[in-house]
PDB file of C-alpha atoms in Angstrom:
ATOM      1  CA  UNK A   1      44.470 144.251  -7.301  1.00 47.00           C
ATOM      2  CA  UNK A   2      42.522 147.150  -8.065  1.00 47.00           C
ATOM      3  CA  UNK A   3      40.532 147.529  -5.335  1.00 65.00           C
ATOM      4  CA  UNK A   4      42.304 149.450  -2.368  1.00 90.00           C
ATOM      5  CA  UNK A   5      41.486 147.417   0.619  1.00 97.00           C
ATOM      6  CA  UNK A   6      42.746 148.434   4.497  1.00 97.00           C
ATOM      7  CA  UNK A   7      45.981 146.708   5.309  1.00 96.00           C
ATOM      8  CA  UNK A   8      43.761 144.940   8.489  1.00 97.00           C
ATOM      9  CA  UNK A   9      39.867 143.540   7.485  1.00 98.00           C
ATOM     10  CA  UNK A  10      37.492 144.008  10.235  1.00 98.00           C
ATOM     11  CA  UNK A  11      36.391 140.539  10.828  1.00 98.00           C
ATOM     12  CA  UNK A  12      31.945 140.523  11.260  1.00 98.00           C
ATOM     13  CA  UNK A  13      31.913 136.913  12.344  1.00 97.00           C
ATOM     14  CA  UNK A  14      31.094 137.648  15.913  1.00 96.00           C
ATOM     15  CA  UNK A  15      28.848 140.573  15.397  1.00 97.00           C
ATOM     16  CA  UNK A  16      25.727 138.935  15.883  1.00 96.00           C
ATOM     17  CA  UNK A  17      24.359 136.148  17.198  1.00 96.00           C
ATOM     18  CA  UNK A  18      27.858 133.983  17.208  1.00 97.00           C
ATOM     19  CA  UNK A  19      29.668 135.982  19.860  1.00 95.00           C
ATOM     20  CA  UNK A  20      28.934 139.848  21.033  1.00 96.00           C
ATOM     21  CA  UNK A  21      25.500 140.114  20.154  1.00 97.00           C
ATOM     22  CA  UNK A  22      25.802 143.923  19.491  1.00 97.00           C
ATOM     23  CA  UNK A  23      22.587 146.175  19.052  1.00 98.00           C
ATOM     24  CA  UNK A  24      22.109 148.610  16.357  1.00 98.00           C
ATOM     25  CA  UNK A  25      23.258 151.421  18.001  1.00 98.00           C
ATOM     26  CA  UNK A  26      26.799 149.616  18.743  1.00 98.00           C
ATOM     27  CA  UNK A  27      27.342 148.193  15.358  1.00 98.00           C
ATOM     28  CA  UNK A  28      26.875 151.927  14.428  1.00 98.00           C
ATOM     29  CA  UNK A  29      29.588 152.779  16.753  1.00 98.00           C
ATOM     30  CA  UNK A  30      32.219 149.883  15.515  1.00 98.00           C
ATOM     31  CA  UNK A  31      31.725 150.866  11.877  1.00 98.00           C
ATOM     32  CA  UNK A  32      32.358 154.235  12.947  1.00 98.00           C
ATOM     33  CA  UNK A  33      35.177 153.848  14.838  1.00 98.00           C
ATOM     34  CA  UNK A  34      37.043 151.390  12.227  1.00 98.00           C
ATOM     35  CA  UNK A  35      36.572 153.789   9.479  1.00 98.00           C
ATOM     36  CA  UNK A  36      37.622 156.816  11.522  1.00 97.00           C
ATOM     37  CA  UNK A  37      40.730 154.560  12.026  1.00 97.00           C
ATOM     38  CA  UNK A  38      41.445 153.475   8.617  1.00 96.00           C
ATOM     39  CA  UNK A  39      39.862 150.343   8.886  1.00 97.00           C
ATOM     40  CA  UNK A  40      38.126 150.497   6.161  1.00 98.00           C
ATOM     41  CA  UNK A  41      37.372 146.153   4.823  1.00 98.00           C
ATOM     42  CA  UNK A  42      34.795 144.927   6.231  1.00 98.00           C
ATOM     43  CA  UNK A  43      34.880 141.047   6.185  1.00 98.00           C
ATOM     44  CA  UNK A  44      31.332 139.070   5.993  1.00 98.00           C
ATOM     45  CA  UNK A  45      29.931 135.687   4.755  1.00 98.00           C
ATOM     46  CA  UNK A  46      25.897 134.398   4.470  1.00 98.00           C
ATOM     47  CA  UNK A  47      26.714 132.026   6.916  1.00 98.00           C
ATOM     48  CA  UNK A  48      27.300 134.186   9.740  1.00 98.00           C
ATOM     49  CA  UNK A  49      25.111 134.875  12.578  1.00 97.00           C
ATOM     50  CA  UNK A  50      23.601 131.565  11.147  1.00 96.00           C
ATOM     51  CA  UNK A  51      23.083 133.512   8.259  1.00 97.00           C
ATOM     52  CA  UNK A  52      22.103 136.932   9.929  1.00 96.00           C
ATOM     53  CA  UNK A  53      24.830 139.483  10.581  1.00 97.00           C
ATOM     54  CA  UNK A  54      24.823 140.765   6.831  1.00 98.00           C
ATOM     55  CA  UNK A  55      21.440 142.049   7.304  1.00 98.00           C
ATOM     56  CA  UNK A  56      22.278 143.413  10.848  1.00 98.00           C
ATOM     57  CA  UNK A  57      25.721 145.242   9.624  1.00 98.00           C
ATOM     58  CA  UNK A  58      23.454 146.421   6.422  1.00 98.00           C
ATOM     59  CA  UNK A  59      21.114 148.128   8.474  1.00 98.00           C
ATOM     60  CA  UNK A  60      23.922 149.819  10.918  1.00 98.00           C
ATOM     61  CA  UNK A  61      25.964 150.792   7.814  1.00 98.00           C
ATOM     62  CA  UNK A  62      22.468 152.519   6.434  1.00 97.00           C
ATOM     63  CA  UNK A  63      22.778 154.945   9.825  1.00 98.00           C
ATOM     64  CA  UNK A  64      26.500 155.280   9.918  1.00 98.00           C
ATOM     65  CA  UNK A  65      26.716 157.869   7.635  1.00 97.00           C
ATOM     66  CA  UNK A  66      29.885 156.784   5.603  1.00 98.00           C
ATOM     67  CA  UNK A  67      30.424 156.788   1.838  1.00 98.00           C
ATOM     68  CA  UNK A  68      29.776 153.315   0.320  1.00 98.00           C
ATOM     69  CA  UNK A  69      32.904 154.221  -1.773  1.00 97.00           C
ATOM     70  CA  UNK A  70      34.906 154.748   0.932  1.00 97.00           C
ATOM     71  CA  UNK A  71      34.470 150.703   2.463  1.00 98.00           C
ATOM     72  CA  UNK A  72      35.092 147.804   1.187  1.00 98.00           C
ATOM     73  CA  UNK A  73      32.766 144.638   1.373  1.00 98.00           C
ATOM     74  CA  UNK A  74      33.742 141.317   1.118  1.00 98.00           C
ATOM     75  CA  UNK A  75      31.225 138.089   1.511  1.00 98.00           C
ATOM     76  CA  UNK A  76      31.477 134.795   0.918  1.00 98.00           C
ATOM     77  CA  UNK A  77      28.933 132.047  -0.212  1.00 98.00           C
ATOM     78  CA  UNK A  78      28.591 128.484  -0.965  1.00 98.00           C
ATOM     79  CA  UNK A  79      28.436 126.695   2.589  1.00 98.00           C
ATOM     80  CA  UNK A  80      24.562 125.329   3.372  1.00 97.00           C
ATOM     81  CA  UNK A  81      24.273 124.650   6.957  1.00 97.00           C
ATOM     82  CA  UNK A  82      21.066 123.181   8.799  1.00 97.00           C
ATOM     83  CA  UNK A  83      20.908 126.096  11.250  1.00 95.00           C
ATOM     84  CA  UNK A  84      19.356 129.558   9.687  1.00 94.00           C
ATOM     85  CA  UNK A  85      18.111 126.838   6.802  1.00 96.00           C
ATOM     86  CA  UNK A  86      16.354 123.893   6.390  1.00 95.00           C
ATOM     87  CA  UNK A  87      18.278 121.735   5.260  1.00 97.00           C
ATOM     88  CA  UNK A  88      18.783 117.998   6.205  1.00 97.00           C
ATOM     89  CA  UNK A  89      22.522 118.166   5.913  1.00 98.00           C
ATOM     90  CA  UNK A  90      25.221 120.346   5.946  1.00 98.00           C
ATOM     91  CA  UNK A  91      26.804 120.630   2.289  1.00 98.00           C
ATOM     92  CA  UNK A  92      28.063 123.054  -0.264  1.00 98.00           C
ATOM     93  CA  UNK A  93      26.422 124.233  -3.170  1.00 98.00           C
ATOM     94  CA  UNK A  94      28.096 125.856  -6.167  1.00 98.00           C
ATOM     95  CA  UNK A  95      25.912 125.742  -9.205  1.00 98.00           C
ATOM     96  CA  UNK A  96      25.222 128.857 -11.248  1.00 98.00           C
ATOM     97  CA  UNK A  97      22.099 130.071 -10.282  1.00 98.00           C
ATOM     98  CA  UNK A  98      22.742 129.347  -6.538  1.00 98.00           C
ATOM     99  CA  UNK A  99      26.150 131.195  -6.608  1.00 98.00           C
ATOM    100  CA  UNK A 100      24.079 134.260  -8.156  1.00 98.00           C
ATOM    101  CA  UNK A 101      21.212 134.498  -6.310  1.00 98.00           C
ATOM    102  CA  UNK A 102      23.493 133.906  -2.302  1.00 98.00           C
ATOM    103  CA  UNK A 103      25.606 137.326  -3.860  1.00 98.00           C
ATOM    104  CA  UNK A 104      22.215 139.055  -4.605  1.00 98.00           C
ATOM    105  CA  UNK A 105      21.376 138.098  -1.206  1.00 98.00           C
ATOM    106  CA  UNK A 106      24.205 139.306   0.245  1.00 98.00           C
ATOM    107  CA  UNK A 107      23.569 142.759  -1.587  1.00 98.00           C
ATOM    108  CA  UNK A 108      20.146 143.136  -0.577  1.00 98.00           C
ATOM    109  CA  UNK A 109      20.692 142.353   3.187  1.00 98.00           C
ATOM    110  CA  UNK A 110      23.931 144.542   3.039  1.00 98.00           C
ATOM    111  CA  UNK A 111      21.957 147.260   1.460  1.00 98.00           C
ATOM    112  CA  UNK A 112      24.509 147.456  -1.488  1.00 98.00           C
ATOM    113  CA  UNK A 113      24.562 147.746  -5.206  1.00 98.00           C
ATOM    114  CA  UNK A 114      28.038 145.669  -5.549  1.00 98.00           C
ATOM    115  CA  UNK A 115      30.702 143.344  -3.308  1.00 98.00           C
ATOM    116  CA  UNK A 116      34.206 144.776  -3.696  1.00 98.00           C
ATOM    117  CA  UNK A 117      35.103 140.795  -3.452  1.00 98.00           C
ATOM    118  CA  UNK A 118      33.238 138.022  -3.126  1.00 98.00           C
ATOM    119  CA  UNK A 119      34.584 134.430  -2.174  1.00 99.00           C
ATOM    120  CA  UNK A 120      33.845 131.098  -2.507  1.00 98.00           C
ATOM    121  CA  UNK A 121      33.915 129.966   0.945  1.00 98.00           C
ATOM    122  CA  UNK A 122      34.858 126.300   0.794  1.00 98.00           C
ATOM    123  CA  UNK A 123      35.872 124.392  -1.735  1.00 98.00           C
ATOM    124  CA  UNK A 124      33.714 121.188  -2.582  1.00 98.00           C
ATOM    125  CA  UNK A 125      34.597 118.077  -4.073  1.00 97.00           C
ATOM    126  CA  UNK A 126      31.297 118.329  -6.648  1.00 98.00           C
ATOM    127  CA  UNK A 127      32.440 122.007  -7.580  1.00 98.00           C
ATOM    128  CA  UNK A 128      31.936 122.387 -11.351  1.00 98.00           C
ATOM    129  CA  UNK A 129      34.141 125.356 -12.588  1.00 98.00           C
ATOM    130  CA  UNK A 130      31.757 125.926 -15.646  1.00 98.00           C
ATOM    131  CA  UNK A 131      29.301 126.909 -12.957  1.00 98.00           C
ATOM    132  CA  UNK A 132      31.568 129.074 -10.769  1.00 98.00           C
ATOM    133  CA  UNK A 133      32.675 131.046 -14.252  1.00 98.00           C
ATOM    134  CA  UNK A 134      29.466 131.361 -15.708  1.00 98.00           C
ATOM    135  CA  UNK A 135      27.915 132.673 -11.668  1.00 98.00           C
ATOM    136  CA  UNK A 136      31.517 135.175 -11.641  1.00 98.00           C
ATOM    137  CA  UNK A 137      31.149 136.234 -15.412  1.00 98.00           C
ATOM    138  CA  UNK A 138      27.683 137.490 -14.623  1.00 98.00           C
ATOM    139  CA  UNK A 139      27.985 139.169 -11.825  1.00 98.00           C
ATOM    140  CA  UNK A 140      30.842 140.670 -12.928  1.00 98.00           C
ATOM    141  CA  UNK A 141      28.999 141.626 -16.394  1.00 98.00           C
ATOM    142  CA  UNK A 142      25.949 143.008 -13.862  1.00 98.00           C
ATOM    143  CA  UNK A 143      28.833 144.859 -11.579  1.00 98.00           C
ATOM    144  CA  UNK A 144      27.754 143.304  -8.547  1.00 98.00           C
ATOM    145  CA  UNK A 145      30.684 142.333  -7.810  1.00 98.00           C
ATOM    146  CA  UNK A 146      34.158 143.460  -8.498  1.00 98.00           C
ATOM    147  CA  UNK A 147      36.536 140.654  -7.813  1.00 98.00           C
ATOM    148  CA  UNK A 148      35.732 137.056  -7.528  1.00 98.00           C
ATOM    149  CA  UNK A 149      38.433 134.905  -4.782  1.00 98.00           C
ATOM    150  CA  UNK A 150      37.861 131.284  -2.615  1.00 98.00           C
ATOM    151  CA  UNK A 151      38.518 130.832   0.989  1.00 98.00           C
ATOM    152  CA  UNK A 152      40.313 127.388   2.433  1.00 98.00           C
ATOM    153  CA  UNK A 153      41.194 126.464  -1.239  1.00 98.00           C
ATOM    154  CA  UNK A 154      44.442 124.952  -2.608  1.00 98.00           C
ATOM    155  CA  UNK A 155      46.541 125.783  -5.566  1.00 98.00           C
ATOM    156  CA  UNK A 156      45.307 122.730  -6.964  1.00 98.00           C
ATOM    157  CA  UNK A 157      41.892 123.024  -6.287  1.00 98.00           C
ATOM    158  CA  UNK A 158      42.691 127.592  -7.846  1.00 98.00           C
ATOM    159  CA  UNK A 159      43.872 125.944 -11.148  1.00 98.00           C
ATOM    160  CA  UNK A 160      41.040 124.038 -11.377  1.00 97.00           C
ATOM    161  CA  UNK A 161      38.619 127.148 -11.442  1.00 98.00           C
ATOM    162  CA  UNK A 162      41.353 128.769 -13.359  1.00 98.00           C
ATOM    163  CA  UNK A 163      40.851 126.750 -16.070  1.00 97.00           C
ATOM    164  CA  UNK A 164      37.705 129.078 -16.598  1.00 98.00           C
ATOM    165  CA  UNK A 165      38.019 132.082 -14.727  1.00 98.00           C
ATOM    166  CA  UNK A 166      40.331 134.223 -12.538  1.00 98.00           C
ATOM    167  CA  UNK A 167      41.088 133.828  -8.719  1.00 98.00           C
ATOM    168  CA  UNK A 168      42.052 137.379  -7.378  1.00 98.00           C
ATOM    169  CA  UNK A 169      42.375 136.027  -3.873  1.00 98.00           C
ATOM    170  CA  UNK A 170      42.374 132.955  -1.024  1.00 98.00           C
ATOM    171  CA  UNK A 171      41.379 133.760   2.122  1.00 98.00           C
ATOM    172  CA  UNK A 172      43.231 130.936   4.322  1.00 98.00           C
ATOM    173  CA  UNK A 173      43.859 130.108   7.811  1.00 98.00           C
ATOM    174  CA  UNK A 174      47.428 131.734   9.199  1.00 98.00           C
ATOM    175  CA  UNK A 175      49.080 132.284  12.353  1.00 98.00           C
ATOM    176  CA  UNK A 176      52.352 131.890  13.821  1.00 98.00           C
ATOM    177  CA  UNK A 177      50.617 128.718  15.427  1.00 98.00           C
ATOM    178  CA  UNK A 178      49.270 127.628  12.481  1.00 98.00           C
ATOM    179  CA  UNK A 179      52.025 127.593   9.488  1.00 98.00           C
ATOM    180  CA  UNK A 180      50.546 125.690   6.931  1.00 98.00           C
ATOM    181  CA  UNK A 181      50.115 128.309   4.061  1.00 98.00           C
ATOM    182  CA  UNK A 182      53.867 129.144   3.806  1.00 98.00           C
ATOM    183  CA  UNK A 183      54.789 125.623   3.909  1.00 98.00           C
ATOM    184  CA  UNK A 184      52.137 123.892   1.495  1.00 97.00           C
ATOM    185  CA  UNK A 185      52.604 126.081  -1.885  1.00 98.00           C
ATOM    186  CA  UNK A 186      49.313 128.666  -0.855  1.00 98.00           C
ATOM    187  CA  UNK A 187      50.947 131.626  -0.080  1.00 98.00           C
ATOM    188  CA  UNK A 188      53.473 130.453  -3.061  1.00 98.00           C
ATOM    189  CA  UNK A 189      50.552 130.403  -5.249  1.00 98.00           C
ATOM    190  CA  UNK A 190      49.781 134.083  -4.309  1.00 98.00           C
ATOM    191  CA  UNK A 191      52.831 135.480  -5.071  1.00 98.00           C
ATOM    192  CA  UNK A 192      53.146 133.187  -8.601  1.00 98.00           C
ATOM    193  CA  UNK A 193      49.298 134.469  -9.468  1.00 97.00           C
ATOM    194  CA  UNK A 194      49.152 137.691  -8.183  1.00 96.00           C
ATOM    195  CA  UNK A 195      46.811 136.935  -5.615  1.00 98.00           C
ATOM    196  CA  UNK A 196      45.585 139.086  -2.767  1.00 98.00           C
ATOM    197  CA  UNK A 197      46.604 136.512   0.947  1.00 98.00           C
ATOM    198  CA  UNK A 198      44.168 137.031   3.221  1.00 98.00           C
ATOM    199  CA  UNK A 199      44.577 134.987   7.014  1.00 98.00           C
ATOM    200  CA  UNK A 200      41.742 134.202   9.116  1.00 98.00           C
ATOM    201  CA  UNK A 201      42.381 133.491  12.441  1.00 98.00           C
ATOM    202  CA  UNK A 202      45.724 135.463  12.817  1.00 98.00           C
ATOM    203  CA  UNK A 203      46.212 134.896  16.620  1.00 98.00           C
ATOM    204  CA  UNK A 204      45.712 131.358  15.818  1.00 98.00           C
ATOM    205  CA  UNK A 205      45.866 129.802  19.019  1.00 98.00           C
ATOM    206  CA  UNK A 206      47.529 131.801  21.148  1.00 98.00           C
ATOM    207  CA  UNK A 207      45.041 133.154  23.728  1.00 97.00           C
ATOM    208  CA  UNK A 208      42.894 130.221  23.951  1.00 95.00           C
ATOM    209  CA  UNK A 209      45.198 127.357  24.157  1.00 96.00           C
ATOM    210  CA  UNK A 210      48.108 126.717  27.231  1.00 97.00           C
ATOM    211  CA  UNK A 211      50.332 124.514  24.848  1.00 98.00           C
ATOM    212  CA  UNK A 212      54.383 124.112  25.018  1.00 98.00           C
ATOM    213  CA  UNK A 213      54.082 126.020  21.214  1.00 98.00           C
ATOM    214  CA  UNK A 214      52.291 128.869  22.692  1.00 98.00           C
ATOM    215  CA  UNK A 215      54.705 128.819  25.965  1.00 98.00           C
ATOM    216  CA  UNK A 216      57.753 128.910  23.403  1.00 98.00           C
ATOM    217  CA  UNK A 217      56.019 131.691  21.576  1.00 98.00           C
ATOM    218  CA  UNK A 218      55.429 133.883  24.672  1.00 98.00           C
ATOM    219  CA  UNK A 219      58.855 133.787  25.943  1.00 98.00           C
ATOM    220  CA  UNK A 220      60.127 134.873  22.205  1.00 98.00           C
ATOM    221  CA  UNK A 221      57.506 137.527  22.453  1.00 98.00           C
ATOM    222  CA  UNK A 222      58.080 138.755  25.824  1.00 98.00           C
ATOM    223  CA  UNK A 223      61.748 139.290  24.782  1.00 97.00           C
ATOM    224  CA  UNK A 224      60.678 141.600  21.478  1.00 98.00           C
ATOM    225  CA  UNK A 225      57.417 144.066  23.276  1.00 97.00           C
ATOM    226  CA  UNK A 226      59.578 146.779  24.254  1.00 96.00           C
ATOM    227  CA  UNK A 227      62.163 146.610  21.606  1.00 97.00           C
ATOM    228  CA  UNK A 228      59.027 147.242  19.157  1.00 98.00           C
ATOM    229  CA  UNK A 229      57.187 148.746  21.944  1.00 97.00           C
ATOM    230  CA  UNK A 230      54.256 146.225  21.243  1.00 97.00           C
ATOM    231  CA  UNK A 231      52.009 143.848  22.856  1.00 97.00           C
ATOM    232  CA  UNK A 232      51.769 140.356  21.817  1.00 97.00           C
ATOM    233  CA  UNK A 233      48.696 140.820  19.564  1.00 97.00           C
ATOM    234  CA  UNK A 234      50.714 143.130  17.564  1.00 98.00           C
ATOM    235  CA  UNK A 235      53.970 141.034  17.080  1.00 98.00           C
ATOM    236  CA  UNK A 236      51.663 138.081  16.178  1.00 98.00           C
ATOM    237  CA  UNK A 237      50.231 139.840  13.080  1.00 98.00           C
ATOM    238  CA  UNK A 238      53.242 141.620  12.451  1.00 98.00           C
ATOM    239  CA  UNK A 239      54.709 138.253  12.001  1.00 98.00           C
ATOM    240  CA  UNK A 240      52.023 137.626   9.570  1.00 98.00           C
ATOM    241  CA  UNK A 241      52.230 140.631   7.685  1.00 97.00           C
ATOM    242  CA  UNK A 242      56.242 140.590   6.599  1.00 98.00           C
ATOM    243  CA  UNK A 243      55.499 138.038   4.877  1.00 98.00           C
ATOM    244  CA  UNK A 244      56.094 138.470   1.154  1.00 98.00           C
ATOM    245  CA  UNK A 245      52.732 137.672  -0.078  1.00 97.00           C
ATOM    246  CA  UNK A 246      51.417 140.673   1.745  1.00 96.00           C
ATOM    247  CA  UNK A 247      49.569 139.008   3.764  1.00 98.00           C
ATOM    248  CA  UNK A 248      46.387 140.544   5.298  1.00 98.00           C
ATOM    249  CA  UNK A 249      45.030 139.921   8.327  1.00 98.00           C
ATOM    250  CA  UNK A 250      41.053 139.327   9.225  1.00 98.00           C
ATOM    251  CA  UNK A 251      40.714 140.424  12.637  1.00 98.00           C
ATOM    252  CA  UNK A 252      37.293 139.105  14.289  1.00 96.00           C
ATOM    253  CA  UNK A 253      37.665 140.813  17.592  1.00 95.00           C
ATOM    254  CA  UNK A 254      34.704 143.821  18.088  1.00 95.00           C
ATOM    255  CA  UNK A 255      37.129 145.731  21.405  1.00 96.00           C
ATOM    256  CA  UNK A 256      38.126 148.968  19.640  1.00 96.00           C
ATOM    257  CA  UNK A 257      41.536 149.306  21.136  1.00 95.00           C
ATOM    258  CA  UNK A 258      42.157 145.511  20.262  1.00 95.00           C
ATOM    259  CA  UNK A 259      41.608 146.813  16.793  1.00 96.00           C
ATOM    260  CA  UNK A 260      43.485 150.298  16.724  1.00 94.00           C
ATOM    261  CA  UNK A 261      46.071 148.183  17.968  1.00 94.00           C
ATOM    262  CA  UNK A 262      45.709 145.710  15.062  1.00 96.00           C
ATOM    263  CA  UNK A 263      46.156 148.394  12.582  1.00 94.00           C
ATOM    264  CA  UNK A 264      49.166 149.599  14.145  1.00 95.00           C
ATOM    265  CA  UNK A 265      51.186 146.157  13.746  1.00 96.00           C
ATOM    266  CA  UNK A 266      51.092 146.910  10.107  1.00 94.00           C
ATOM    267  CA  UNK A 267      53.649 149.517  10.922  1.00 95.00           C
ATOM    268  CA  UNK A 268      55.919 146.888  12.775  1.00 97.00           C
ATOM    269  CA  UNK A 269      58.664 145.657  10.096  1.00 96.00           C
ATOM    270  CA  UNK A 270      60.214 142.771  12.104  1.00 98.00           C
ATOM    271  CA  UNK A 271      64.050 142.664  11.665  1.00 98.00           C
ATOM    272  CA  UNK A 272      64.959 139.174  10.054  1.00 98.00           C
ATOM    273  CA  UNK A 273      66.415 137.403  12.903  1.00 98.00           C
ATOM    274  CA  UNK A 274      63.285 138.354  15.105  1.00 98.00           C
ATOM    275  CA  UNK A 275      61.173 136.742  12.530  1.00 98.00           C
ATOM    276  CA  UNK A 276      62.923 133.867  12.171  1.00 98.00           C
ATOM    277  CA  UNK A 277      62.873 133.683  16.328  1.00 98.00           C
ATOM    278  CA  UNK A 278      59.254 133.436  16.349  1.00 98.00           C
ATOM    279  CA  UNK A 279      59.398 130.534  13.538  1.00 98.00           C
ATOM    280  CA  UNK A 280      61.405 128.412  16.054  1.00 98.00           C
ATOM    281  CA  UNK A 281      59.481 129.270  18.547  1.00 98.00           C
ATOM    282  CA  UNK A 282      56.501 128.608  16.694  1.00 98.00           C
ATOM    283  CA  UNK A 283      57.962 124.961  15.562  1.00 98.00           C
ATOM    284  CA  UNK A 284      59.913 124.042  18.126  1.00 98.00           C
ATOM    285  CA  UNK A 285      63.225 123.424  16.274  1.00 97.00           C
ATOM    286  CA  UNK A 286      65.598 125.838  14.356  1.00 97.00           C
ATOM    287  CA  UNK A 287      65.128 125.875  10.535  1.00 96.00           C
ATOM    288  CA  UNK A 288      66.991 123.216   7.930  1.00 96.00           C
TER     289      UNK A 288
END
């Protein structure tokens, strides 16, 4: 990759109107704070804030007084929901002209000349990769963007789009309660390609959910906070994160220390066995 991106993204889905509902003033502050502590990716799509917190985090950005150079914006496109839009259905659209003008929305409401990466954010059974490389190739050309990845695809779904342009990155679901990406070739597929692993959702569902997984997890857990001196959050994306593909995490909480704290499990280099502990625990069985 050529980009440098901060080992943990800073996660805008619940910026606006889908969870904190933060004023101006306090999206100033968050920016502020994550770039004073090397958070420096910030993670966005249309859709969120039912297709409002791009234009929110523009404006804070505007009065933040930080460097466009020195962040990194990612956004994704492609998902057309009937809330924020009128339409009668919820679908995905990936022609051309749609996938250029949703970046060129993103830029204007970002108040941004280019996307460090910009994503496809679902893959769709009527995707036509002639469209998606003609959209990338142009943007590209225009420099409005700078590297062109999908989120939630497969490495069959990559090679198709492959066959006419290059995937720099997947952004997939990953946690230690939610495995699938080192199991079903995705994170293999990174590492083959040279793509940039990005997990949303790294607690997975740890916090919300009182499951015998999560019970198995906190006991393994419990056992490893002070010989890393860490708290659970930590060891959960340091988990993620020692993985080969270099895995990085998309953190969506807005509680500064939550995020310091993030940042710091990059640090946290699991020893083997410990890592392999919180795969049992995760699956309930020891491995093959």
């Amino acid at each position: 990759m050529n980009v440098k991106y901060s080992k943990i993204f800073a996660g805008t889905m619940t910026w606006g109107s889908w969870g904190k509902q933060l004023t101006n003033t306090q999206m100033v502050d968050l920016i502020q704070h994550c770039y004073t502590n090397n958070i420096t990716t910030f993670d966005h799509a249309d859709i969120y804030g039912d297709y409002g917190n791009e234009q929110l985090f523009g404006s804070a950005f505007k009065e933040a007084g930080i460097a466009r150079e020195n962040i990194q914006l990612v956004s994704k496109c492609g998902i057309q929901m009937t809330s924020g839009r009128t339409n009668k259905v919820k679908h995905y659209q990936y022609d051309a002209a749609y996938i250029i003008s949703s970046a060129e929305r993103s830029l204007a409401r970002l108040q941004t000349d280019y996307l460090d990466l910009f994503l496809l954010h679902r893959p769709s059974p009527l995707l036509h990769p002639e469209e998606v490389s003609k959209a990338i190739n142009t943007l590209k050309e225009q420099g409005k963007i700078k590297q062109f990845g999908v989120s939630n695809f497969n490495p069959a779904q990559i090679a198709v789009i492959e066959k006419e342009v290059k995937v720099e990155a997947n952004q997939v679901e990953f946690s230690l309660t939610h495995l699938d990406p080192i199991y079903n070739g995705t994170f293999d597929d990174c590492l083959a390609n040279n793509r940039m692993a990005m997990a949303w959702s790294p607690l997975g569902s740890y916090y919300r959910e009182d499951t015998a997984q999560n019970n198995r997890i906190k006991q393994v857990l419990a056992s490893l906070a002070e010989k890393y001196n860490a708290d659970e959050s930590m060891l959960l994306l340091a988990f993620l994160i020692k993985h080969p593909a270099g895995v990085f995490p998309v953190v969506g909480t807005a509680n500064k220390e939550r995020l310091v704290n993030s940042l710091n499990a990059a640090a946290i280099d699991l020893e083997l066995q410990d890592w392999f502990l919180l795969l049992e625990a995760s699956q309930g069985n020891e491995v093959p």
